[in-house]
mmCIF file of C-alpha atoms in Angstrom:
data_model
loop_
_atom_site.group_PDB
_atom_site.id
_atom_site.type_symbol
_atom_site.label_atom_id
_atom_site.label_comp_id
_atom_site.label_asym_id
_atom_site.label_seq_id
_atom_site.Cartn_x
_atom_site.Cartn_y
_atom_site.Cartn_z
ATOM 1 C CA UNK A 1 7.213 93.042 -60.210
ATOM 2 C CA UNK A 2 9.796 95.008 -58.527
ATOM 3 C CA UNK A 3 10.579 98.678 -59.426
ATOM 4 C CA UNK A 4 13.698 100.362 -59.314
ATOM 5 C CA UNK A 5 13.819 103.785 -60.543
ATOM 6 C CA UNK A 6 17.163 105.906 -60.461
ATOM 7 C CA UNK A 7 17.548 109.774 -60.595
ATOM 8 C CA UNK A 8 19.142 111.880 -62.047
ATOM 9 C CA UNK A 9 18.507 110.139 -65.263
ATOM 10 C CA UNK A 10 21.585 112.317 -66.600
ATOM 11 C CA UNK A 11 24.121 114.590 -64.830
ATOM 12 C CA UNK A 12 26.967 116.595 -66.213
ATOM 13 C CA UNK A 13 29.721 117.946 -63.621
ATOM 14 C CA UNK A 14 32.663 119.719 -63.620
ATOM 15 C CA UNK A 15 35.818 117.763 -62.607
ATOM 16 C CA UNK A 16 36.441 118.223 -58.958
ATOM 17 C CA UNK A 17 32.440 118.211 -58.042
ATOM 18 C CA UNK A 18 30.744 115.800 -55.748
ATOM 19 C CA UNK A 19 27.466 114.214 -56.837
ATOM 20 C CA UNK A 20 24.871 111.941 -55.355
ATOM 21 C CA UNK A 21 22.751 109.509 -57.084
ATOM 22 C CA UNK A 22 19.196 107.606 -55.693
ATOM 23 C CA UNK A 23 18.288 104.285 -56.450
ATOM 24 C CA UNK A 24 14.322 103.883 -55.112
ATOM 25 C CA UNK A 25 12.900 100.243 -54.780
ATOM 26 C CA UNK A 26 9.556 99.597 -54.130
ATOM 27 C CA UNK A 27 9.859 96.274 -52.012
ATOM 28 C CA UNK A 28 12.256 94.574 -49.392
ATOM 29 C CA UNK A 29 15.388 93.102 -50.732
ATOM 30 C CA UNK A 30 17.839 90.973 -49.796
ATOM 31 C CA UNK A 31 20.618 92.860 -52.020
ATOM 32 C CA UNK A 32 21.784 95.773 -53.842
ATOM 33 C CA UNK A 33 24.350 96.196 -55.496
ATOM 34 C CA UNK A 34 26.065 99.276 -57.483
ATOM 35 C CA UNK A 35 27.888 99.467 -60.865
ATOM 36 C CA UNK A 36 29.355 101.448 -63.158
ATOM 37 C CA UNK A 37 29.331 100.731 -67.186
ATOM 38 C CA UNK A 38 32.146 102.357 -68.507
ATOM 39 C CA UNK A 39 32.318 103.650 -72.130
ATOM 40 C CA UNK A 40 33.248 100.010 -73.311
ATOM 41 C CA UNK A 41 30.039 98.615 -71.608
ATOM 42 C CA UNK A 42 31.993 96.762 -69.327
ATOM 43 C CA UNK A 43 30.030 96.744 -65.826
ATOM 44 C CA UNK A 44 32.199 97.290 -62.993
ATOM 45 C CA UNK A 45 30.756 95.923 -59.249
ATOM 46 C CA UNK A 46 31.447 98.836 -56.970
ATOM 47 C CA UNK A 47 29.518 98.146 -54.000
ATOM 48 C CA UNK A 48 27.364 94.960 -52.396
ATOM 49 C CA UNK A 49 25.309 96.910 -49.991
ATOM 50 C CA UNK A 50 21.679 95.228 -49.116
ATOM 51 C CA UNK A 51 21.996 98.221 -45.492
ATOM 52 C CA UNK A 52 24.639 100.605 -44.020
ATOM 53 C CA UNK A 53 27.016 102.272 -45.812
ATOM 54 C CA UNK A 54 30.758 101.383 -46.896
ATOM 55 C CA UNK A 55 33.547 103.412 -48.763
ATOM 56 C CA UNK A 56 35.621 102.939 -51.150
ATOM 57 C CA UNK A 57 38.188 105.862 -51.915
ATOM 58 C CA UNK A 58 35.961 108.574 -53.146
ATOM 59 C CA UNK A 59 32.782 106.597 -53.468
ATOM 60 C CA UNK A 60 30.498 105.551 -50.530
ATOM 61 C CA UNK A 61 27.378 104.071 -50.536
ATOM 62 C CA UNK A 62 24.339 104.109 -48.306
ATOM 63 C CA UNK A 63 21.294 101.977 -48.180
ATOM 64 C CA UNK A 64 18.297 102.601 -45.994
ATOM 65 C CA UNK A 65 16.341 99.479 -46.317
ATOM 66 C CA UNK A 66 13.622 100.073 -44.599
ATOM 67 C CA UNK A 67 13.346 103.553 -46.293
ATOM 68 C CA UNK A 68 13.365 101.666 -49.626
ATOM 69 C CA UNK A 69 16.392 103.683 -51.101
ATOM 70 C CA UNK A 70 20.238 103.673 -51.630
ATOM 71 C CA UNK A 71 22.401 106.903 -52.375
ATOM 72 C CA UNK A 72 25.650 106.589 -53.839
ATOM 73 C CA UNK A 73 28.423 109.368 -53.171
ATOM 74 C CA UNK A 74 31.007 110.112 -55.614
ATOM 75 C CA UNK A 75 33.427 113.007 -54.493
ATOM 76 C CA UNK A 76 36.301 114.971 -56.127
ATOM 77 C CA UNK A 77 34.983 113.631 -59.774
ATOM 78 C CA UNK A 78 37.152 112.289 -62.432
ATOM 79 C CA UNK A 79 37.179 112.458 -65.695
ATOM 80 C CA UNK A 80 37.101 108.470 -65.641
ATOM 81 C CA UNK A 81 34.026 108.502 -63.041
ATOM 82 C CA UNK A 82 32.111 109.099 -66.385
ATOM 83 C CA UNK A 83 29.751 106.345 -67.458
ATOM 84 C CA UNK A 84 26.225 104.771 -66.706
ATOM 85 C CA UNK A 85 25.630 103.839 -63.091
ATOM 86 C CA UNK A 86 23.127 100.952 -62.095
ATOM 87 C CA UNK A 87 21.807 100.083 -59.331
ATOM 88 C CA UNK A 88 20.390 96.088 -58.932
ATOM 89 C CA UNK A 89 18.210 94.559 -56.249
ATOM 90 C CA UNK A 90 17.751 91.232 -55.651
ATOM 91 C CA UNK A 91 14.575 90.065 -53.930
ATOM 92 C CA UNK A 92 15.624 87.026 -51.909
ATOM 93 C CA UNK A 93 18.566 84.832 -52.042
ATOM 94 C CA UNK A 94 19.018 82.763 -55.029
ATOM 95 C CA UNK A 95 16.326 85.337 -57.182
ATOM 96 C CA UNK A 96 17.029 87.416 -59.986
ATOM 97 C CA UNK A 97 18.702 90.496 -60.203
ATOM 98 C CA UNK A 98 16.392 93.784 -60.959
ATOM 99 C CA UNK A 99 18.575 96.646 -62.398
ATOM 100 C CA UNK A 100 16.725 100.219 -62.357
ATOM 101 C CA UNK A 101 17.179 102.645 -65.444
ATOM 102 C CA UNK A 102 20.894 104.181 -64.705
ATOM 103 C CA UNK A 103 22.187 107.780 -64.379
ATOM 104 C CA UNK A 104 24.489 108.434 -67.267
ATOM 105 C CA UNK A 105 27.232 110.471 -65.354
ATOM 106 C CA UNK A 106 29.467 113.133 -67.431
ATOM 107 C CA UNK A 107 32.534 114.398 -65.699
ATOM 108 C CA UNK A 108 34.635 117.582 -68.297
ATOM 109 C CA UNK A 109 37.789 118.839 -67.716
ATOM 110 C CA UNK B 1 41.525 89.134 -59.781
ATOM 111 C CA UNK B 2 39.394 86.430 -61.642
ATOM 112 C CA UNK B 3 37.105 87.178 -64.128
ATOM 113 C CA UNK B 4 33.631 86.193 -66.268
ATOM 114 C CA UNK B 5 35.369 85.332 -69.616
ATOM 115 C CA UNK B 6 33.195 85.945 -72.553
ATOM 116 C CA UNK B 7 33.486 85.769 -76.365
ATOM 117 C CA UNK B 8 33.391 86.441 -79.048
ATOM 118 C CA UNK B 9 33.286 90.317 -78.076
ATOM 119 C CA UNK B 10 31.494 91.533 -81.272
ATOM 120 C CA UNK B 11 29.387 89.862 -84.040
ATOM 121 C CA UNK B 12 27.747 91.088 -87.023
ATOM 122 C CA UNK B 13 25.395 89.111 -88.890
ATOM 123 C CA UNK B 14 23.029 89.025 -91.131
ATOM 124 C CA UNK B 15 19.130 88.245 -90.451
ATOM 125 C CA UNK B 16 17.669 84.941 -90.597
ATOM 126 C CA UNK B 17 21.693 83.371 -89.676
ATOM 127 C CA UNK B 18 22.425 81.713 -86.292
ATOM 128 C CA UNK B 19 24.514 82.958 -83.669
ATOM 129 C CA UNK B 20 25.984 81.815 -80.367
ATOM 130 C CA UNK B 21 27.991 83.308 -77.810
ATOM 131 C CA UNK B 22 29.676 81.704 -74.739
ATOM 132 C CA UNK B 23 30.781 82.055 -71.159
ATOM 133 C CA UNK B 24 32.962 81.144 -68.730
ATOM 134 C CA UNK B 25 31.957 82.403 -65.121
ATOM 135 C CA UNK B 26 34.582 82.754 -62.420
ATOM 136 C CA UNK B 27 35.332 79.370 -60.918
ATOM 137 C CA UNK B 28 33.253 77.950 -58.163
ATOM 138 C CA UNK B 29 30.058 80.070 -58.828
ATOM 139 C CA UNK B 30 27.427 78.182 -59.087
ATOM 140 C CA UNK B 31 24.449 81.192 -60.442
ATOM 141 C CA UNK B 32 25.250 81.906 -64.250
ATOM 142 C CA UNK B 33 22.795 84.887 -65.876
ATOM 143 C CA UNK B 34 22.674 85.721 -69.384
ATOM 144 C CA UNK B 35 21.416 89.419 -69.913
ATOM 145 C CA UNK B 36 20.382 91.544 -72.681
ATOM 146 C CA UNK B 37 20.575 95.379 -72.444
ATOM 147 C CA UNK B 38 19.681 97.680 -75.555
ATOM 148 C CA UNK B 39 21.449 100.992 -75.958
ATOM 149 C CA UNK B 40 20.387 103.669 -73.091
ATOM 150 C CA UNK B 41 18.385 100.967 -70.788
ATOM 151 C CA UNK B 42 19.189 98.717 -68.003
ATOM 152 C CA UNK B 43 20.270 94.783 -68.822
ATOM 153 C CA UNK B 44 17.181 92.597 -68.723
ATOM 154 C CA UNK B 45 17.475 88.700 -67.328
ATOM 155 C CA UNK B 46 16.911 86.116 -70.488
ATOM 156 C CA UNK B 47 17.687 83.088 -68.378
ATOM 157 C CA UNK B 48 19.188 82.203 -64.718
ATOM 158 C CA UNK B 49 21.284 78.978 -64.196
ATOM 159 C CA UNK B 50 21.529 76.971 -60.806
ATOM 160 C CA UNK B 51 24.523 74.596 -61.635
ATOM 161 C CA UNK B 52 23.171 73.290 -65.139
ATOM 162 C CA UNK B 53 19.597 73.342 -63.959
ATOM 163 C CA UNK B 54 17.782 76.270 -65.761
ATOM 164 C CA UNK B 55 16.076 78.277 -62.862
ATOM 165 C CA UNK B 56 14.379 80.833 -64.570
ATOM 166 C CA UNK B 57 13.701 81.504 -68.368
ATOM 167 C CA UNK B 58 10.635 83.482 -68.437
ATOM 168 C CA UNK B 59 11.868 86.365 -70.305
ATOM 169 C CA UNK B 60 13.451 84.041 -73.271
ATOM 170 C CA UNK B 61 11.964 83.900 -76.412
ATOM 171 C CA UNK B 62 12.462 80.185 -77.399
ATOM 172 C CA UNK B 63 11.333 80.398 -80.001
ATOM 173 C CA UNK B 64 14.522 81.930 -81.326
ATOM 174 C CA UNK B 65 17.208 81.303 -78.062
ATOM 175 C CA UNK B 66 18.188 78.735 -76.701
ATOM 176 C CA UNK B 67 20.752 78.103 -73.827
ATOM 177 C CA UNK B 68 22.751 75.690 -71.784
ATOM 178 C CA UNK B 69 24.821 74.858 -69.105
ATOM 179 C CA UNK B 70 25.653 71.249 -70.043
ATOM 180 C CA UNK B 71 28.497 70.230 -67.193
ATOM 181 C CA UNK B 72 27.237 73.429 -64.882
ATOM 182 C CA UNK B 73 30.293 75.199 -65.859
ATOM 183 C CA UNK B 74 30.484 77.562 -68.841
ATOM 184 C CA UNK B 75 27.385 78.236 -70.667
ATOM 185 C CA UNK B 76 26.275 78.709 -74.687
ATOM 186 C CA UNK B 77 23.364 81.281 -75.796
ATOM 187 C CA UNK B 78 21.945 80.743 -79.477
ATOM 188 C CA UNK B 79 19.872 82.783 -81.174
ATOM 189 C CA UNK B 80 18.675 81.060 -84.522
ATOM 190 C CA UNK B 81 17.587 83.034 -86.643
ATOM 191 C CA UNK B 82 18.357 85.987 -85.597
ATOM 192 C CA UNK B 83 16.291 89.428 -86.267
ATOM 193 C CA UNK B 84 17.072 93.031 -86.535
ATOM 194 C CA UNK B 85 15.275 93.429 -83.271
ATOM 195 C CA UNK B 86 17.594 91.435 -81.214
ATOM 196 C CA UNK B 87 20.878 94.207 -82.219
ATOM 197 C CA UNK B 88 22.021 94.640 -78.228
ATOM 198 C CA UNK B 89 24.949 93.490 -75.946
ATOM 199 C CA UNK B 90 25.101 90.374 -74.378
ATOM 200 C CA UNK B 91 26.415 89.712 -70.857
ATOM 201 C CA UNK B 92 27.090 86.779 -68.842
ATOM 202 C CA UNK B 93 27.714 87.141 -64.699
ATOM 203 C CA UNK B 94 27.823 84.980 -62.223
ATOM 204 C CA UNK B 95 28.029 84.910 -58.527
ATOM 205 C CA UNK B 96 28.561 82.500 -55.867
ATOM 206 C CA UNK B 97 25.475 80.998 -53.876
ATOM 207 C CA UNK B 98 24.677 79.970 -50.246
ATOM 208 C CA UNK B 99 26.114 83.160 -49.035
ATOM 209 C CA UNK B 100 24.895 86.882 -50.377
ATOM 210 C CA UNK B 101 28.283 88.306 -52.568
ATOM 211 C CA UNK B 102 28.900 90.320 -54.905
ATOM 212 C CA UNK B 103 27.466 90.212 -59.232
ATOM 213 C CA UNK B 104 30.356 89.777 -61.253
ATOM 214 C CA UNK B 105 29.834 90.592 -65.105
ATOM 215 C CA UNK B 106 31.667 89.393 -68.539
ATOM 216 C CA UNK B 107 32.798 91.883 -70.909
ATOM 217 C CA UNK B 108 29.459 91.153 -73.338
ATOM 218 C CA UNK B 109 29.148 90.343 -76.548
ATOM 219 C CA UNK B 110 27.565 93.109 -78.835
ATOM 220 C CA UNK B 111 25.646 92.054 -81.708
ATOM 221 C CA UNK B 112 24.497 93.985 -84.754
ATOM 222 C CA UNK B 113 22.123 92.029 -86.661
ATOM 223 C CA UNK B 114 22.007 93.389 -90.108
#
């Protein structure tokens, strides 16, 4: 099967920092998509992004298909940026989602 | 904004008793997923429906869950009898076929089996 593998694993930033996670896949997809889990386990869509990049405030998002990798940007950090981040990648239309291993993101005052 | 309702939100129980937990995914999407994700890992797909047709349930152990999506509208997961093993949250999503859109996810159900 598919393999999506996400680093950091764990990152702790001051509030104010900028940050950049990887999601790595290790076959075409049809889509990604980015969330965050919030302390509540509540998973937030932030981004459907299967190529290109789009913005959203302070976060953007880039995926490279044919690189096999997505980046997700989060500037100026918040205190309530903090929480688990996913990526998922869906093979073809129609398939089953994939969801790598998360980076557990820690923003202090 | 509409949303994936879920409920109940959390359930304790003890071993060997049944459970169930239901969904309600936002109106007009057709793909419902139930998904399991233990503490400090990534959810994992128990079953995919298309309408009411079950479309993938590889990853359900049926010998203990069981689900359905009678009228291809809200959908019921069982687990009976449950085991200490199967402590975790429970989500529901959905999303809307025939065009590539976004995964919308329920608030989960966490279950502590005791």
């Amino acid at each position: 099967g598919i393999q999506v593998e996400q680093s950091p694993p764990d990152l702790i930033l001051q509030e104010g920092a900028n940050s950049t996670l990887r999601c790595n896949f290790s076959d075409s997809v049809n889509n990604l998509q980015w969330f965050h889990q919030n302390p509540w386990g509540q998973l937030i869509n932030l981004f459907y992004i299967p190529s290109g990049t789009k913005q959203n405030g302070r976060l953007s998002a880039t995926t490279v298909a044919t690189e096999r990798y997505s980046l997700l940007y989060i500037s100026s950090s918040q205190t309530t940026d903090s929480g688990v981040y996913f990526c998922a990648v869906e093979l073809n239309t129609g398939n089953q989602f994939y969801f790598g291993t998360g980076t557990s993101l820690t923003v202090i005052p | 904004e509409a949303e994936v309702a879920q409920s109940p939100r959390y359930k304790i129980t003890e071993k060997s008793q049944a459970v169930a937990f239901w969904c309600d995914p936002i109106s007009g999407h057709a793909t419902l997923y139930w998904y399991r994700q233990i503490l400090g890992q990534g959810p994992e797909l128990l079953v995919q429906f298309q309408d009411e047709s079950v479309v993938d349930d590889s990853q359900l152990p049926k010998d203990r869950f069981s689900a359905e999506r009678l009228k291809g509208v809200d959908s019921t997961l069982k687990i009976q009898p449950a085991e200490l093993g199967d402590s975790a949250m429970y989500l529901c999503a959905s999303i809307r076929q025939e065009t590539n859109e976004k995964l919308f996810f329920g608030s989960g159900t966490q279950l502590s089996v005791l």
